Coordinates of C-alpha atoms in Angstrom, one line a residue:
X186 CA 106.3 103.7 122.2
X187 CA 107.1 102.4 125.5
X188 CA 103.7 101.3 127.1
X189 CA 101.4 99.3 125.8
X190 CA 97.8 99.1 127.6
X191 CA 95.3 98.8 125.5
X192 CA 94.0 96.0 123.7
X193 CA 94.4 98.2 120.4
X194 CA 98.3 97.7 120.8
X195 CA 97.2 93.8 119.3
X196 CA 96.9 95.9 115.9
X197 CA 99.7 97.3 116.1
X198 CA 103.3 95.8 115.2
X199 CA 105.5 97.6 117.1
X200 CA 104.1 96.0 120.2
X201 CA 105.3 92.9 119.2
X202 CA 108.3 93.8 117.7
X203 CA 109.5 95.1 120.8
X204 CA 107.2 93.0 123.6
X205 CA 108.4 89.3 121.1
X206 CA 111.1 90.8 118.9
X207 CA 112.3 88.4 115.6
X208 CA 111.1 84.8 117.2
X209 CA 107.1 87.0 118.1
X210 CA 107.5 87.8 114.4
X211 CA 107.9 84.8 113.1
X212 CA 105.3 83.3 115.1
X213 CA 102.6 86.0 114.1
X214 CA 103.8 85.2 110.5
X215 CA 103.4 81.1 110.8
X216 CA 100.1 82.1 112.4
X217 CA 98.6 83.8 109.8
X218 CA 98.4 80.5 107.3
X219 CA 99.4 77.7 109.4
X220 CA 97.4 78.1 112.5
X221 CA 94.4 79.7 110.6
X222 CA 93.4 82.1 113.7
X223 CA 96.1 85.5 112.3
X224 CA 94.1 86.9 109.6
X225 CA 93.3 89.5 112.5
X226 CA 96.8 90.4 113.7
X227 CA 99.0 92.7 111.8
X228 CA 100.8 91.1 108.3
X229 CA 101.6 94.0 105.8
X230 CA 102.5 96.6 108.3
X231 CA 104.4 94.1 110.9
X232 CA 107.1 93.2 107.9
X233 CA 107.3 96.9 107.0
X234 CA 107.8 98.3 110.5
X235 CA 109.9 95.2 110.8
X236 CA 112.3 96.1 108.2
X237 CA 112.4 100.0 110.1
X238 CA 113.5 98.0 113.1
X239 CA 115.5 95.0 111.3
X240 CA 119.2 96.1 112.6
X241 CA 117.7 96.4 116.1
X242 CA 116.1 92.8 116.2
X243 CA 118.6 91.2 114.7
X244 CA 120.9 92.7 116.8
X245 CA 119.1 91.6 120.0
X246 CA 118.7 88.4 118.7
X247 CA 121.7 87.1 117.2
X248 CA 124.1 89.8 117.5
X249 CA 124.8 92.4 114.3
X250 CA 126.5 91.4 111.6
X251 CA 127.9 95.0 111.3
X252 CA 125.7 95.4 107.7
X253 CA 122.3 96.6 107.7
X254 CA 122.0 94.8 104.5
X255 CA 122.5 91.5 106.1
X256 CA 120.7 91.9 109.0
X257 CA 117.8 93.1 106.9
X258 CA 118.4 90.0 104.6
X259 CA 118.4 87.6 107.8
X260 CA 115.7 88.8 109.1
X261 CA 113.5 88.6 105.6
X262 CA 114.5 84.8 104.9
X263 CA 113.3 83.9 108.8
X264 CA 110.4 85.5 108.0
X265 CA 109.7 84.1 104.3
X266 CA 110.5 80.4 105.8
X267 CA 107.8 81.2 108.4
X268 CA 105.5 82.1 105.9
X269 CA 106.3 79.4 103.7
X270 CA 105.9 76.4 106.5
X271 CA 102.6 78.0 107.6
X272 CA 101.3 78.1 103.8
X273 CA 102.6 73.9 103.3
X274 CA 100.8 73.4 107.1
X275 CA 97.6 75.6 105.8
X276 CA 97.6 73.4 102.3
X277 CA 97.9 69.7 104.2
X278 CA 95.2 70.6 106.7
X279 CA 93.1 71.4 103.4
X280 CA 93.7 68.2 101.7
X281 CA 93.0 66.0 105.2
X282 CA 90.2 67.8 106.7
X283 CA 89.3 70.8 104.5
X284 CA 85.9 70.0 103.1
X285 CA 84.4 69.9 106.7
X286 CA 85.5 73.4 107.1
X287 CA 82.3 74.3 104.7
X288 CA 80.1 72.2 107.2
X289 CA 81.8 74.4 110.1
X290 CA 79.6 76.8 112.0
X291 CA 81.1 80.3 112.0
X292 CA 82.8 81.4 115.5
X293 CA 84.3 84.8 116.5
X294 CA 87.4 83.6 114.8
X295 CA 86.8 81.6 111.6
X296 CA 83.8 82.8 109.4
X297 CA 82.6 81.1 106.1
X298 CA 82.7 83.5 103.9
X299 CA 86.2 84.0 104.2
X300 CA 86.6 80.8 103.0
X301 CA 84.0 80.7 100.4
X302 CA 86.3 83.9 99.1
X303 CA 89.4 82.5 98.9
X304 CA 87.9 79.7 97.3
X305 CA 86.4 82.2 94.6
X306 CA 89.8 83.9 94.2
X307 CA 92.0 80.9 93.3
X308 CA 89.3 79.9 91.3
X309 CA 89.7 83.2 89.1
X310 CA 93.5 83.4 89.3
X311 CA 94.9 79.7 89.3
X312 CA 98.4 78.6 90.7
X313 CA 99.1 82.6 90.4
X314 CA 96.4 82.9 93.4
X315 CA 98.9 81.3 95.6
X316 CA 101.5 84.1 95.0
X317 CA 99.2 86.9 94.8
X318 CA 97.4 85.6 98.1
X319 CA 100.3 86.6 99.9
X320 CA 99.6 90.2 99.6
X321 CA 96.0 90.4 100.8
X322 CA 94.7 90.1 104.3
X323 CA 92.7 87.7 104.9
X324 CA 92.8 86.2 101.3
X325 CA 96.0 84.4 102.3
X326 CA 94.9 83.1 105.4
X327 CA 92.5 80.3 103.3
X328 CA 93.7 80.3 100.2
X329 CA 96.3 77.5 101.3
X330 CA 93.7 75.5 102.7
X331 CA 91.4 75.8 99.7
X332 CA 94.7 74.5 97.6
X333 CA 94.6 72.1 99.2
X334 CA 91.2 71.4 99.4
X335 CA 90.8 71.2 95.6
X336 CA 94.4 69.1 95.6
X337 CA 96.6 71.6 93.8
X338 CA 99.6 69.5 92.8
X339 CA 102.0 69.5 95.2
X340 CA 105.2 70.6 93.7
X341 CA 103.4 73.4 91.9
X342 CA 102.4 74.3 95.1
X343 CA 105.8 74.1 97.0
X344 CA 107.0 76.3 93.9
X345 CA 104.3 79.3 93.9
X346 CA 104.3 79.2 97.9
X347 CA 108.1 79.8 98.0
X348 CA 108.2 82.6 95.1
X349 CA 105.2 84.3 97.1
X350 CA 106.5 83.9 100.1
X351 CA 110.1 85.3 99.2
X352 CA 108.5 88.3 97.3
X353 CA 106.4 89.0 100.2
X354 CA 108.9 89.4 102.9
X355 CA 111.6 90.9 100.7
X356 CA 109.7 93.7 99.5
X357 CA 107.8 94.7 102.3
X358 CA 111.1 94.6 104.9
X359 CA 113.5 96.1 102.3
X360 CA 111.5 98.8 102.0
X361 CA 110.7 99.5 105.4
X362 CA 114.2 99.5 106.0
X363 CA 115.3 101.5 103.2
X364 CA 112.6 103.7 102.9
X365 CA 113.4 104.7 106.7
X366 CA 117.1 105.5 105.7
X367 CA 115.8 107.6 102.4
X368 CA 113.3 109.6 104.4
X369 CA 115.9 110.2 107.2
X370 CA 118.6 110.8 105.1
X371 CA 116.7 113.3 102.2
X372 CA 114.2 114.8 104.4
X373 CA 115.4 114.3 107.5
X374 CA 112.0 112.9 108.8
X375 CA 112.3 109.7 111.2
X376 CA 109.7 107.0 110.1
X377 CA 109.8 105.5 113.5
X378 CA 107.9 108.8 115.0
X379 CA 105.4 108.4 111.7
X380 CA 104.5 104.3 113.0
X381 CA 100.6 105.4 113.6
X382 CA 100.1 107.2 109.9
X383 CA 102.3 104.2 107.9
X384 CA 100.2 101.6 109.6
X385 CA 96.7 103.1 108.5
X386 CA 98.4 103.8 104.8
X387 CA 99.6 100.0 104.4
X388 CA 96.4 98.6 106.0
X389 CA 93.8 100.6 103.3
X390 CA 96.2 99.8 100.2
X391 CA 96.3 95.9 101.1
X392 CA 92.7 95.9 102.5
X393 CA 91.0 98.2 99.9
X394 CA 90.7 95.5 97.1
X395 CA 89.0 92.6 99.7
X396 CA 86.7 95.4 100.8
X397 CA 85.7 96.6 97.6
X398 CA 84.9 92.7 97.4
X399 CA 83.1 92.5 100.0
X400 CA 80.9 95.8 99.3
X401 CA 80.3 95.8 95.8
X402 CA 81.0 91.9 94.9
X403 CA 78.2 89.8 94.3
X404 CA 77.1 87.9 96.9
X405 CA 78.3 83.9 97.6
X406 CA 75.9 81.5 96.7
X407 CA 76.3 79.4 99.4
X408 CA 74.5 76.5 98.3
X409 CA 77.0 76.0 95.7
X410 CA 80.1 75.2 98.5
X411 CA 77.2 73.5 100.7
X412 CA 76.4 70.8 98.2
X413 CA 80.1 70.5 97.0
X414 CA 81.6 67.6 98.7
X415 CA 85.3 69.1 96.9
X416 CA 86.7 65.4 96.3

């Protein structure tokens, strides 16, 4: 893919893997927790297409190190200290200013209800939500903030953000880049000319659980967060 026109290519991470290459990623990954406006961009699907192209960015950004294992490895700890920072930036902005989020009127880009779900989520799941955040769309875009808003300890968060955040990166780029070199190898099928299928697999495996949610779930008593004052 050489051309990119079309305001679709925004869903799509091999526009900005080869329009932004490693520092693009990393931005888009930071994004996601710490700027609270990526929850719409790619997350899943731009690590696993990442790892497919990992020898390729690292080598246009650094140089190669001559082993796809280390490049692959470089380019998942930039990514899981990106992560990381944006979760620890997502979680102070909840203990300064979070509560007035729930007073916020929704815009095109931030909507209640993600909130009030995240919220509901670590709720359920405890200090585990933090790590298991990291896999869902959307989910991980507030749960920081709501860690902070309810004034998780901070070491225990430091701790769950960093195993999530490792585990995150690791698996999804390893096996982009691995699985690549299996199905190439085995079957002789190139993942790269597949891009279009593997996004729409890894976007209804992560997504299906928060839309089953969102369907089936009971609805969010609203008055509940609206009368909670969360000090």
């Amino acid at each position: 893919m050489e051309d990119f026109n079309s305001w679709k290519d925004l869903l799509n991470p091999e526009f900005y893997i080869k329009m932004g290459g490693f520092w693009l990623i990393l931005f888009i990954v930071f994004a996601e927790t710490g700027l609270f406006v990526g929850f719409f961009l790619p997350g899943d699907s731009l690590l696993f297409v990442s790892g497919i192209y990992a020898v390729e960015i690292i080598k246009e950004t650094f140089g190669s190190t001559g082993s796809d294992f280390l490049d692959t490895t470089l380019l998942a700890t930039g990514v899981a200290v990106s992560a990381i920072v944006g979760n620890e930036v997502g979680y102070y902005f909840g203990r300064k200013a979070g509560p007035a989020l729930y007073k916020r009127p929704d815009t095109m880009l931030f909507k209640k209800k993600y909130l009030y779900q995240a919220h509901d989520f670590f709720e359920k799941h405890g200090a585990l939500a933090i790590i298991m955040a990291r896999f869902l769309p959307v989910v991980r875009t507030f749960t920081p903030i709501v860690a902070g808003i309810v004034k998780m300890d901070k070491k225990e968060f430091l701790r769950d953000n960093i195993i999530g955040a490792v585990l995150w990166s690791f698996i999804l780029i390893f096996a982009g880049h691995y699985l690549d070199k299996l199905f190439m190898e085995q079957f002789g099928i190139n993942l790269k000319e597949k891009l279009e299928y593997i996004i729409i697999v890894i976007v209804l495996v992560t997504t299906l659980p928060v839309i089953i949610k969102f369907v089936f779930g009971k609805k969010d008593d609203l008055s509940k967060y609206e009368n909670n004052d969360f000090e």
